[in-house]
Every structure is written in C-alpha cells, then in structure tokens.
Amino acid sequence: MNFETKLINNISQIKRPISILSSGRVNHFDGNIIYCDPFPAPIGSLCVVKDQMGKEILAEVIRFNEKHNMLAVLENSSHIVSGCQVSLKDNGRYIDVDNTLLGRVTDAFGKPLDEKPLGTIKNKWPLMGKVMNPLKRSLINKPLDVGVRIINALLTVGQGQRLGIIAGSGVGKSVLLGMMSKYTEADVVVIALIGERAREVGTMVNELFDDESSQKITVVAVPADRSPLMRIRGANRATAIAEYFRDQGKNVLLIMDSLTRIAHAKREIGLSLGEVATSKGYPPSVISMIPNLIERTGTGYQGNGSITSFYTILADGDDNNDPVVDAARAILDGHIVLSRLNAQMGIYPAVDVSNSISRVMNELISDDHLNASKLFRKHISSYIENKDLLLMGGYTHGQDKDLDDAISMWPKLIDFISQSNSEKANFESSKSALLKLYE
C-alpha cells in the first residue's frame, strides 16, 4: 500500500458519521449499570439503549475509561441484554427554558406532566449552572415576604437567602411549603418535588394550580419511583430554571423538597460506583454535592435578580444530627426547625422558634422589630424550659419576673404562631402584630 492510499484511508476514517463514532454495544449489564464499548461522550451525556424488544431506553454516562463506558439506566427495563445498541443522544449540558414553563409541571427532562403541549421554548441554560464570582454578588439587603406570620416576624428572610426546613415526617412540612408558594411576593416560584410519593405530588400540584398565583409557579416533579439519576437531574434542572429567571432580573423563590432524598439518590449512585461509605452510610460524594447545589442559588450580579431558596431536610427519627442535616446547616444562611411537640399540641405551622434562626435577619429589620423578636424568643424559651415545673405545681408566682411574663403571655404567643393555611399574613402586618404584642 503506497502513501497516497494510506492517506485516503485515514481521511475516510476521520470522516466517518458521528452516529458510528458515538455508539457502541452493551458488554455487561449489572442492576441499573450498563458497561458498553467505549465511545467519546462526556460525563452527564444522555444515551439511547435499544433493548431486546426494540424499545429505546435512556441512560446517562457516569464514568468511562479505555475499556468501557459506564452508564446508569434512567428507566426501568428488564429487556437489556449483551449486544444491545447504545448511541449518543445529547451531551446533556443545556436545558430549554423561558416563560413558557410558568404555570406548568415538567419532569427531569422538561417533558410536560400535565398532558398539555408545551410549545416552542427559545432559550437555553446550562444544567449545572454558571460559576459566579462571589465578590461581585449583590448583598442581601431587602426582606422577602413569604406570607407566613411566624417566619416574616421572627425569622425574617432576605432576598437571596438560603434556608433549610428541618423536620421529621408528619409535622406539616408540605402545608408550610404550599403556603409560602401561594402567598410569597416573589416574581417567580420554582418548586422541585424530588423523591416524593406520587400521591403527594398530585395533591400539592392540584392545590397550587387552583390558586390565582399559579401563573408565576413552575414545578419540576420526579417521584420516588424514578431512577436515582433522574432525581438528581430534576434537582439540577429546577436550580437551572431558577438561575435563568434570576438572570432575567426576577426575584425567585426556589423550594426544593427534599434535599435528603436527593442525597439518598446520590448515595445510591456513589455506592454503585464503588465509593466507600463513611458517615452513616453516606459516601464522600454526597457531602460534596450539597454545597455545590446550594451555592448556585442566592443573589446575582448587580442588576440581576435573586434566588431565595428553601430546602426541606428530613430528620429521620427526629434526629437533627444526621450527616445531611449537619452538612446543609453548615452551608445555609439559616434553618427552620419544625417541632413534633408543637404539631401534637395543634400549633401550625409547627415552627420551633427557640431552635430556628435566620442569620441575616438582624441586618434587614428595624431596632424595635428586633427587640420585640428577642422578647418573643425569650418568653417562648422560658415557658418551655419550665413547663414540667409548672405542671407539677412547683412554681410560685413572683419568684421569676421573666417566667411570670412568659406565663401571662403564653396564650397570646400561641395565637401569634398559629396560622391557617388559607390565611395570608404579609410582612408589614406580621411586623405590626408582633410590635402590638409588646406595646
């Protein structure tokens, strides 16, 4: 073979169709993990696997080397066998997003779940967001009205703040999220329902879209029966949608329910890749994922909007020292603890004022508001600490002035905390009610 013939052969190999270069066949299938022939595809790329029945199954590239590509199957299927064709569909780096998504419910890939056509979406945004210079971000200097009296008055939230809602099961977490979604003054509300029961997803969506504020809400729903990678992708997609609207100058409220189930999904992936479980069964990749996800929210550059985010964190067995709780609490700008004891007493929202904190509240409110909130906390803590003593009759009036004040104020304090889910309490009315309490 002469030099010209070799050159022609080499050129013909270079100009082979992309479909050939970006495809392979399944070599091994272990659970939800596929090992196939190596072909050029970055981590996070979406591929199509044609199974034995001719059905196209979506899979995502999670690792590769010179011997094989490793893909995680995104759909349940028992018909994938060795030799099935695998081909690259999309690099998975961008999502389609614009105002068309408002008032709609979509899945992890942007497909509508409300059985209505979505129409043409013109703009794109990186699924994993854009890296921001922390020194160029705007400061948090304005409160955000979330429509809940106890939060507006005693745990004031700033535009661009990130908070966690720490709660066990059955203490009114979903009701509180629904109230904030409907009553907030944010321009856009992005709700991510990740790993929730399908029944709860349906119930919450029906309640949200039965309200006049539904046209500023968009929901990304990935129920618990979907694959771990779809749950993680849903969380990243919801965050990317919030980032897009922040870039448009909107003040966005992002509600993610729940961060714990996203961590569980990441744990499944990490363990399947052979990571060593460290703290309570969580591999290191879970702890590193949490700040990566949370730090994408917050304030934007000068002239842009903000993302105020709430992440629900499930405290299994009411254990507030879970690794996910600790990791999130360390990176967030505050946390709201929901108390089972309050829920048992019929106090809703069941916010535990003594153990909740907003780290930017002092910079946002006036001195009289701050002083009243301190007195409220003092009276709540004093009463709860001495409740057993009071019930046993071991306290005599006059021994402690602070406790005497707490006892006399207790019914008013409970009335102030309690709020029906059909009642809206804006920021100014919440502040006025607190100041009136301590006139």
Short mmCIF file of C-alpha atoms in Angstrom, two decimals:
data_model
loop_
_atom_site.label_atom_id
_atom_site.label_comp_id
_atom_site.label_asym_id
_atom_site.label_seq_id
_atom_site.Cartn_x
_atom_site.Cartn_y
_atom_site.Cartn_z
CA MET A 1 0.00 0.00 0.00
CA ASN A 2 1.54 3.35 -1.09
CA PHE A 3 1.49 6.62 0.85
CA GLU A 4 -1.49 8.12 -1.06
CA THR A 5 -3.64 5.05 -0.39
CA LYS A 6 -2.83 5.18 3.36
CA LEU A 7 -3.68 8.89 3.45
CA ILE A 8 -7.06 8.32 1.74
CA ASN A 9 -7.90 5.50 4.19
CA ASN A 10 -7.01 7.70 7.18
CA ILE A 11 -9.16 10.58 5.89
CA SER A 12 -12.10 8.25 5.30
CA GLN A 13 -11.83 7.03 8.90
CA ILE A 14 -11.79 10.61 10.22
CA LYS A 15 -14.92 11.50 8.22
CA ARG A 16 -16.98 8.57 9.45
CA PRO A 17 -20.52 9.55 10.51
CA ILE A 18 -20.90 10.77 14.11
CA SER A 19 -23.53 8.09 14.72
CA ILE A 20 -20.83 5.44 14.23
CA LEU A 21 -18.23 7.21 16.31
CA SER A 22 -20.72 7.88 19.11
CA SER A 23 -22.17 4.43 19.57
CA GLY A 24 -21.30 1.02 20.91
CA ARG A 25 -22.81 -2.21 22.21
CA VAL A 26 -23.62 -3.44 25.69
CA ASN A 27 -20.93 -5.74 27.09
CA HIS A 28 -22.32 -6.22 30.58
CA PHE A 29 -25.45 -5.18 32.49
CA ASP A 30 -25.35 -5.13 36.30
CA GLY A 31 -28.54 -3.94 38.00
CA ASN A 32 -29.08 -0.42 36.62
CA ILE A 33 -25.49 -0.01 35.39
CA ILE A 34 -24.51 -0.71 31.77
CA TYR A 35 -20.94 -1.39 30.61
CA CYS A 36 -20.59 -0.82 26.86
CA ASP A 37 -17.94 -0.31 24.19
CA PRO A 38 -16.03 2.98 24.69
CA PHE A 39 -17.03 5.96 22.54
CA PRO A 40 -16.47 9.72 23.03
CA ALA A 41 -19.14 11.03 25.43
CA PRO A 42 -18.53 13.36 28.42
CA ILE A 43 -19.89 12.64 31.90
CA GLY A 44 -23.59 13.53 32.04
CA SER A 45 -24.27 12.75 28.37
CA LEU A 46 -27.62 11.16 27.56
CA CYS A 47 -27.58 7.97 25.51
CA VAL A 48 -30.24 5.74 24.00
CA VAL A 49 -30.14 1.97 24.53
CA LYS A 50 -32.28 -0.09 22.16
CA ASP A 51 -33.35 -3.12 24.21
CA GLN A 52 -34.32 -6.62 23.08
CA MET A 53 -37.93 -5.56 22.43
CA GLY A 54 -36.91 -2.59 20.27
CA LYS A 55 -37.76 -0.04 22.99
CA GLU A 56 -35.43 2.94 23.39
CA ILE A 57 -34.21 3.31 26.99
CA LEU A 58 -32.50 6.47 28.23
CA ALA A 59 -29.19 6.17 30.08
CA GLU A 60 -26.63 8.66 31.39
CA VAL A 61 -22.84 8.38 31.21
CA ILE A 62 -21.43 8.34 34.75
CA ARG A 63 -17.88 7.03 34.17
CA PHE A 64 -15.58 5.89 31.36
CA ASN A 65 -12.10 4.53 30.71
CA GLU A 66 -10.22 2.95 27.81
CA LYS A 67 -12.10 -0.36 28.23
CA HIS A 68 -15.71 0.69 28.54
CA ASN A 69 -18.27 3.44 29.16
CA MET A 70 -20.37 3.07 32.30
CA LEU A 71 -23.99 4.26 32.01
CA ALA A 72 -26.82 4.38 34.53
CA VAL A 73 -30.24 3.43 33.17
CA LEU A 74 -32.85 6.14 33.73
CA GLU A 75 -35.88 3.92 33.14
CA ASN A 76 -36.97 0.56 34.48
CA SER A 77 -36.46 -2.19 31.91
CA SER A 78 -35.68 -5.91 32.09
CA HIS A 79 -35.00 -6.38 28.35
CA ILE A 80 -31.44 -5.04 28.09
CA VAL A 81 -29.00 -7.79 27.18
CA SER A 82 -25.41 -8.02 25.94
CA GLY A 83 -25.12 -6.76 22.38
CA CYS A 84 -27.85 -4.08 22.61
CA GLN A 85 -27.02 -0.94 20.64
CA VAL A 86 -26.02 2.19 22.61
CA SER A 87 -25.83 5.57 20.87
CA LEU A 88 -25.23 9.15 21.98
CA LYS A 89 -28.35 11.33 22.01
CA ASP A 90 -27.34 14.59 23.71
CA ASN A 91 -24.42 15.91 25.74
CA GLY A 92 -26.94 16.87 28.44
CA ARG A 93 -25.30 20.22 29.21
CA TYR A 94 -28.22 22.57 28.48
CA ILE A 95 -31.94 22.75 29.20
CA ASP A 96 -34.68 24.61 27.34
CA VAL A 97 -36.20 27.37 29.47
CA ASP A 98 -38.28 30.54 29.14
CA ASN A 99 -41.61 31.95 30.38
CA THR A 100 -43.42 29.05 28.70
CA LEU A 101 -42.60 26.92 31.76
CA LEU A 102 -44.61 29.16 34.12
CA GLY A 103 -47.88 27.55 35.15
CA ARG A 104 -46.64 24.13 34.01
CA VAL A 105 -45.42 20.86 35.54
CA THR A 106 -42.46 19.10 33.90
CA ASP A 107 -40.23 16.12 34.62
CA ALA A 108 -36.43 15.82 34.85
CA PHE A 109 -36.10 16.14 31.04
CA GLY A 110 -38.54 19.02 30.60
CA LYS A 111 -41.41 16.86 29.32
CA PRO A 112 -44.85 18.14 30.44
CA LEU A 113 -46.61 16.01 33.04
CA ASP A 114 -49.92 17.87 32.77
CA GLU A 115 -50.66 16.33 29.33
CA LYS A 116 -50.73 19.68 27.55
CA PRO A 117 -48.46 20.73 24.67
CA LEU A 118 -45.52 22.79 25.85
CA GLY A 119 -44.85 24.75 22.70
CA THR A 120 -41.53 26.01 21.41
CA ILE A 121 -39.02 27.10 24.05
CA LYS A 122 -36.47 29.54 22.68
CA ASN A 123 -33.77 29.93 25.34
CA LYS A 124 -31.23 27.58 26.88
CA TRP A 125 -29.37 27.50 30.19
CA PRO A 126 -26.56 25.21 31.47
CA LEU A 127 -27.96 22.32 33.51
CA MET A 128 -25.12 22.66 36.03
CA GLY A 129 -25.29 26.46 36.10
CA LYS A 130 -22.64 29.11 35.61
CA VAL A 131 -19.78 29.78 38.01
CA MET A 132 -20.17 33.17 39.70
CA ASN A 133 -17.57 35.47 41.23
CA PRO A 134 -18.56 35.69 44.92
CA LEU A 135 -17.16 39.23 45.23
CA LYS A 136 -19.48 40.52 42.50
CA ARG A 137 -22.68 39.17 44.01
CA SER A 138 -25.17 41.67 45.40
CA LEU A 139 -25.64 41.92 49.17
CA ILE A 140 -28.78 40.69 50.90
CA ASN A 141 -30.44 43.94 51.96
CA LYS A 142 -34.18 43.50 51.42
CA PRO A 143 -36.65 41.18 53.19
CA LEU A 144 -38.77 38.76 51.17
CA ASP A 145 -42.40 38.42 52.17
CA VAL A 146 -43.25 34.70 52.29
CA GLY A 147 -46.82 35.17 53.56
CA VAL A 148 -46.28 33.25 56.84
CA ARG A 149 -46.51 35.34 60.01
CA ILE A 150 -44.07 33.44 62.23
CA ILE A 151 -41.37 33.49 59.51
CA ASN A 152 -41.91 37.12 58.48
CA ALA A 153 -41.84 38.39 62.07
CA LEU A 154 -39.35 36.14 63.90
CA LEU A 155 -37.26 34.53 61.14
CA THR A 156 -37.21 37.31 58.57
CA VAL A 157 -35.98 36.05 55.20
CA GLY A 158 -33.86 38.19 52.88
CA GLN A 159 -34.00 38.20 49.09
CA GLY A 160 -31.23 35.79 48.11
CA GLN A 161 -31.04 33.93 51.43
CA ARG A 162 -30.77 30.11 51.58
CA LEU A 163 -32.60 28.31 54.40
CA GLY A 164 -33.29 24.74 55.43
CA ILE A 165 -36.57 23.44 56.80
CA ILE A 166 -35.62 20.62 59.16
CA ALA A 167 -38.48 18.30 60.05
CA GLY A 168 -39.46 14.74 60.74
CA SER A 169 -42.37 13.13 58.94
CA GLY A 170 -45.93 14.30 59.56
CA VAL A 171 -45.32 17.71 61.14
CA GLY A 172 -46.87 19.92 58.44
CA LYS A 173 -43.89 20.48 56.16
CA SER A 174 -45.86 20.23 52.92
CA VAL A 175 -48.57 22.59 54.19
CA LEU A 176 -45.96 25.22 55.10
CA LEU A 177 -44.34 24.93 51.66
CA GLY A 178 -47.72 25.32 49.99
CA MET A 179 -48.46 28.47 52.00
CA MET A 180 -45.15 30.06 51.04
CA SER A 181 -45.61 29.14 47.37
CA LYS A 182 -49.05 30.78 47.16
CA TYR A 183 -48.56 33.81 49.39
CA THR A 184 -45.00 34.97 48.64
CA GLU A 185 -44.33 38.24 46.84
CA ALA A 186 -41.54 36.68 44.74
CA ASP A 187 -41.83 37.23 40.98
CA VAL A 188 -41.32 33.55 40.12
CA VAL A 189 -41.71 30.40 42.24
CA VAL A 190 -39.80 27.26 41.21
CA ILE A 191 -40.82 24.11 43.09
CA ALA A 192 -38.81 20.89 42.88
CA LEU A 193 -40.65 17.83 44.19
CA ILE A 194 -37.84 15.28 44.25
CA GLY A 195 -38.35 11.75 45.57
CA GLU A 196 -41.83 12.46 46.92
CA ARG A 197 -44.71 10.00 46.89
CA ALA A 198 -46.76 10.26 43.71
CA ARG A 199 -49.90 10.92 45.75
CA GLU A 200 -48.29 13.90 47.49
CA VAL A 201 -47.04 15.27 44.18
CA GLY A 202 -50.55 15.15 42.72
CA THR A 203 -52.14 16.68 45.82
CA MET A 204 -49.67 19.57 46.06
CA VAL A 205 -49.82 20.36 42.33
CA ASN A 206 -53.63 20.45 42.39
CA GLU A 207 -53.63 22.84 45.36
CA LEU A 208 -51.00 25.14 43.86
CA PHE A 209 -52.61 25.42 40.44
CA ASP A 210 -56.05 26.01 41.89
CA ASP A 211 -54.88 29.44 43.04
CA GLU A 212 -54.66 32.78 41.23
CA SER A 213 -50.87 32.87 41.76
CA SER A 214 -50.35 29.71 39.67
CA GLN A 215 -49.12 31.62 36.61
CA LYS A 216 -45.88 32.53 38.35
CA ILE A 217 -45.21 28.95 39.52
CA THR A 218 -43.36 26.18 37.70
CA VAL A 219 -42.97 22.67 39.12
CA VAL A 220 -40.32 20.04 38.41
CA ALA A 221 -41.62 16.70 39.69
CA VAL A 222 -39.58 13.48 39.90
CA PRO A 223 -41.43 10.97 42.13
CA ALA A 224 -39.77 8.36 44.33
CA ASP A 225 -40.19 5.53 41.82
CA ARG A 226 -37.88 7.20 39.26
CA SER A 227 -34.20 6.31 38.99
CA PRO A 228 -31.60 8.00 41.26
CA LEU A 229 -30.03 9.89 38.35
CA MET A 230 -33.41 11.27 37.29
CA ARG A 231 -33.94 12.59 40.83
CA ILE A 232 -30.53 14.30 40.80
CA ARG A 233 -31.16 15.65 37.32
CA GLY A 234 -34.54 17.01 38.46
CA ALA A 235 -32.85 18.93 41.30
CA ASN A 236 -30.25 20.40 38.93
CA ARG A 237 -32.94 21.26 36.38
CA ALA A 238 -35.06 23.15 38.92
CA THR A 239 -31.98 25.07 40.08
CA ALA A 240 -31.08 25.90 36.46
CA ILE A 241 -34.61 27.24 35.83
CA ALA A 242 -34.30 29.46 38.92
CA GLU A 243 -30.88 30.68 37.70
CA TYR A 244 -32.34 31.60 34.31
CA PHE A 245 -35.10 33.75 35.83
CA ARG A 246 -32.60 35.36 38.23
CA ASP A 247 -30.53 36.31 35.18
CA GLN A 248 -33.68 37.96 33.76
CA GLY A 249 -33.85 40.26 36.80
CA LYS A 250 -36.57 38.33 38.67
CA ASN A 251 -36.71 37.66 42.40
CA VAL A 252 -37.16 33.90 42.51
CA LEU A 253 -38.34 31.66 45.33
CA LEU A 254 -36.90 28.15 44.94
CA ILE A 255 -38.45 25.41 47.08
CA MET A 256 -36.74 22.02 46.96
CA ASP A 257 -38.47 19.10 48.64
CA SER A 258 -36.40 17.34 49.68
CA LEU A 259 -32.61 17.68 49.93
CA THR A 260 -32.43 14.43 51.91
CA ARG A 261 -33.95 12.37 49.10
CA ILE A 262 -31.54 13.95 46.63
CA ALA A 263 -28.73 12.87 48.96
CA HIS A 264 -30.21 9.35 49.06
CA ALA A 265 -30.18 9.26 45.25
CA LYS A 266 -26.55 10.40 45.18
CA ARG A 267 -25.72 7.73 47.75
CA GLU A 268 -27.18 5.02 45.50
CA ILE A 269 -25.04 6.21 42.60
CA GLY A 270 -21.91 6.55 44.74
CA LEU A 271 -22.21 3.08 46.21
CA SER A 272 -22.84 1.55 42.77
CA LEU A 273 -19.58 3.15 41.60
CA GLY A 274 -17.69 1.54 44.46
CA GLU A 275 -17.33 4.54 46.78
CA VAL A 276 -16.65 3.71 50.41
CA ALA A 277 -19.50 4.63 52.75
CA THR A 278 -18.29 6.86 55.59
CA SER A 279 -20.70 8.72 57.87
CA LYS A 280 -23.91 6.71 58.45
CA GLY A 281 -23.69 5.07 55.04
CA TYR A 282 -23.11 8.24 53.01
CA PRO A 283 -20.11 8.28 50.63
CA PRO A 284 -17.99 11.45 50.33
CA SER A 285 -19.65 12.47 47.03
CA VAL A 286 -22.93 13.14 48.88
CA ILE A 287 -21.38 15.64 51.28
CA SER A 288 -19.60 17.44 48.41
CA MET A 289 -22.80 17.57 46.31
CA ILE A 290 -24.79 19.55 48.91
CA PRO A 291 -22.74 22.78 48.83
CA ASN A 292 -22.38 22.52 45.04
CA LEU A 293 -26.17 22.55 44.69
CA ILE A 294 -26.91 25.17 47.34
CA GLU A 295 -24.20 27.65 46.30
CA ARG A 296 -25.80 28.01 42.85
CA THR A 297 -28.66 29.94 44.47
CA GLY A 298 -28.54 33.28 46.29
CA THR A 299 -28.09 36.80 45.00
CA GLY A 300 -26.96 37.55 41.46
CA TYR A 301 -24.73 40.22 39.99
CA GLN A 302 -25.67 43.92 40.19
CA GLY A 303 -28.76 44.44 38.04
CA ASN A 304 -29.81 40.79 38.20
CA GLY A 305 -32.42 39.28 40.46
CA SER A 306 -32.04 36.83 43.33
CA ILE A 307 -32.88 33.25 44.28
CA THR A 308 -34.25 32.80 47.79
CA SER A 309 -34.18 29.06 48.41
CA PHE A 310 -35.78 26.73 50.92
CA TYR A 311 -34.53 23.14 51.18
CA THR A 312 -36.51 20.64 53.21
CA ILE A 313 -34.30 18.26 55.18
CA LEU A 314 -35.84 15.12 56.65
CA ALA A 315 -34.65 14.38 60.16
CA ASP A 316 -35.12 10.60 60.30
CA GLY A 317 -36.47 9.68 63.71
CA ASP A 318 -36.37 13.43 64.57
CA ASP A 319 -32.57 13.17 64.64
CA ASN A 320 -31.27 16.68 63.92
CA ASN A 321 -27.65 15.45 63.85
CA ASP A 322 -27.97 13.41 60.65
CA PRO A 323 -24.96 13.93 58.28
CA VAL A 324 -27.18 15.58 55.65
CA VAL A 325 -28.68 17.89 58.28
CA ASP A 326 -25.21 18.85 59.55
CA ALA A 327 -23.77 19.42 56.07
CA ALA A 328 -26.72 21.55 54.98
CA ARG A 329 -26.90 23.54 58.20
CA ALA A 330 -23.22 24.45 57.85
CA ILE A 331 -23.64 25.95 54.36
CA LEU A 332 -27.12 27.51 54.66
CA ASP A 333 -27.93 31.05 55.87
CA GLY A 334 -30.35 29.79 58.48
CA HIS A 335 -32.69 26.95 59.33
CA ILE A 336 -36.29 26.49 60.44
CA VAL A 337 -36.97 23.53 62.70
CA LEU A 338 -40.48 22.07 62.78
CA SER A 339 -41.36 20.57 66.17
CA ARG A 340 -43.35 17.37 66.58
CA LEU A 341 -44.40 18.56 70.04
CA ASN A 342 -45.93 21.72 68.53
CA ALA A 343 -47.74 19.60 65.95
CA GLN A 344 -49.11 17.33 68.68
CA MET A 345 -50.42 20.41 70.51
CA GLY A 346 -52.16 21.53 67.31
CA ILE A 347 -49.86 24.52 66.75
CA TYR A 348 -49.44 25.02 62.98
CA PRO A 349 -47.10 25.97 61.43
CA ALA A 350 -45.19 23.83 63.94
CA VAL A 351 -42.13 26.11 63.97
CA ASP A 352 -39.77 25.62 66.90
CA VAL A 353 -38.81 29.26 67.43
CA SER A 354 -36.12 28.51 70.02
CA ASN A 355 -34.12 26.22 67.70
CA SER A 356 -34.66 28.16 64.45
CA ILE A 357 -32.54 31.02 63.19
CA SER A 358 -32.19 33.42 60.27
CA ARG A 359 -28.58 34.55 60.00
CA VAL A 360 -29.34 37.72 58.04
CA MET A 361 -32.43 38.87 59.96
CA ASN A 362 -30.59 41.42 62.13
CA GLU A 363 -29.36 43.26 59.03
CA LEU A 364 -32.84 43.57 57.50
CA ILE A 365 -35.16 44.78 60.25
CA SER A 366 -35.56 47.84 62.46
CA ASP A 367 -34.42 48.02 66.10
CA ASP A 368 -37.96 47.91 67.55
CA HIS A 369 -38.74 44.84 65.43
CA LEU A 370 -35.51 43.17 66.58
CA ASN A 371 -36.17 43.91 70.27
CA ALA A 372 -39.71 42.55 70.06
CA SER A 373 -38.49 39.35 68.38
CA LYS A 374 -35.90 38.85 71.15
CA LEU A 375 -38.57 39.21 73.82
CA PHE A 376 -40.80 36.73 71.99
CA ARG A 377 -37.98 34.17 71.84
CA LYS A 378 -37.12 34.77 75.50
CA HIS A 379 -40.69 34.15 76.65
CA ILE A 380 -41.11 31.05 74.48
CA SER A 381 -37.86 29.52 75.76
CA SER A 382 -38.57 30.40 79.41
CA TYR A 383 -42.02 28.81 79.34
CA ILE A 384 -40.93 25.60 77.57
CA GLU A 385 -37.92 25.11 79.88
CA ASN A 386 -40.13 25.37 82.99
CA LYS A 387 -43.24 23.68 81.65
CA ASP A 388 -42.78 20.46 83.66
CA LEU A 389 -42.21 22.50 86.83
CA LEU A 390 -45.41 24.46 86.20
CA LEU A 391 -47.47 21.31 85.59
CA MET A 392 -46.24 19.80 88.86
CA GLY A 393 -47.20 22.94 90.75
CA GLY A 394 -43.62 23.55 91.82
CA TYR A 395 -43.51 27.21 90.88
CA THR A 396 -44.91 30.13 92.85
CA HIS A 397 -45.84 33.35 91.09
CA GLY A 398 -43.37 36.16 91.78
CA GLN A 399 -40.19 34.11 92.00
CA ASP A 400 -39.03 34.95 88.47
CA LYS A 401 -40.30 38.02 86.63
CA ASP A 402 -39.33 36.69 83.18
CA LEU A 403 -41.20 33.45 83.81
CA ASP A 404 -44.21 35.35 85.15
CA ASP A 405 -44.28 37.39 81.93
CA ALA A 406 -43.92 34.23 79.85
CA ILE A 407 -46.84 32.56 81.66
CA SER A 408 -49.12 35.57 81.17
CA MET A 409 -48.07 35.93 77.51
CA TRP A 410 -48.25 32.24 76.57
CA PRO A 411 -51.80 32.20 75.10
CA LYS A 412 -51.02 35.29 73.00
CA LEU A 413 -47.75 33.75 71.81
CA ILE A 414 -49.54 30.60 70.64
CA ASP A 415 -52.20 32.67 68.86
CA PHE A 416 -49.44 34.62 67.10
CA ILE A 417 -47.67 31.47 65.86
CA SER A 418 -50.84 29.71 64.71
CA GLN A 419 -51.95 30.45 61.16
CA SER A 420 -54.49 28.69 58.97
CA ASN A 421 -53.23 27.50 55.58
CA SER A 422 -55.95 29.62 53.95
CA GLU A 423 -54.76 32.80 55.73
CA LYS A 424 -52.18 35.14 54.22
CA ALA A 425 -50.03 37.29 56.50
CA ASN A 426 -47.83 39.80 54.68
CA PHE A 427 -44.61 41.21 56.09
CA GLU A 428 -45.97 44.54 57.33
CA SER A 429 -49.00 43.01 59.07
CA SER A 430 -46.75 40.36 60.68
CA LYS A 431 -44.38 43.05 61.96
CA SER A 432 -47.25 45.20 63.25
CA ALA A 433 -48.82 42.25 65.07
CA LEU A 434 -45.51 41.48 66.80
CA LEU A 435 -44.97 45.10 67.87
CA LYS A 436 -48.55 45.35 69.12
CA LEU A 437 -47.97 42.24 71.21
CA TYR A 438 -45.25 44.10 73.15
CA GLU A 439 -46.60 47.62 73.24
#
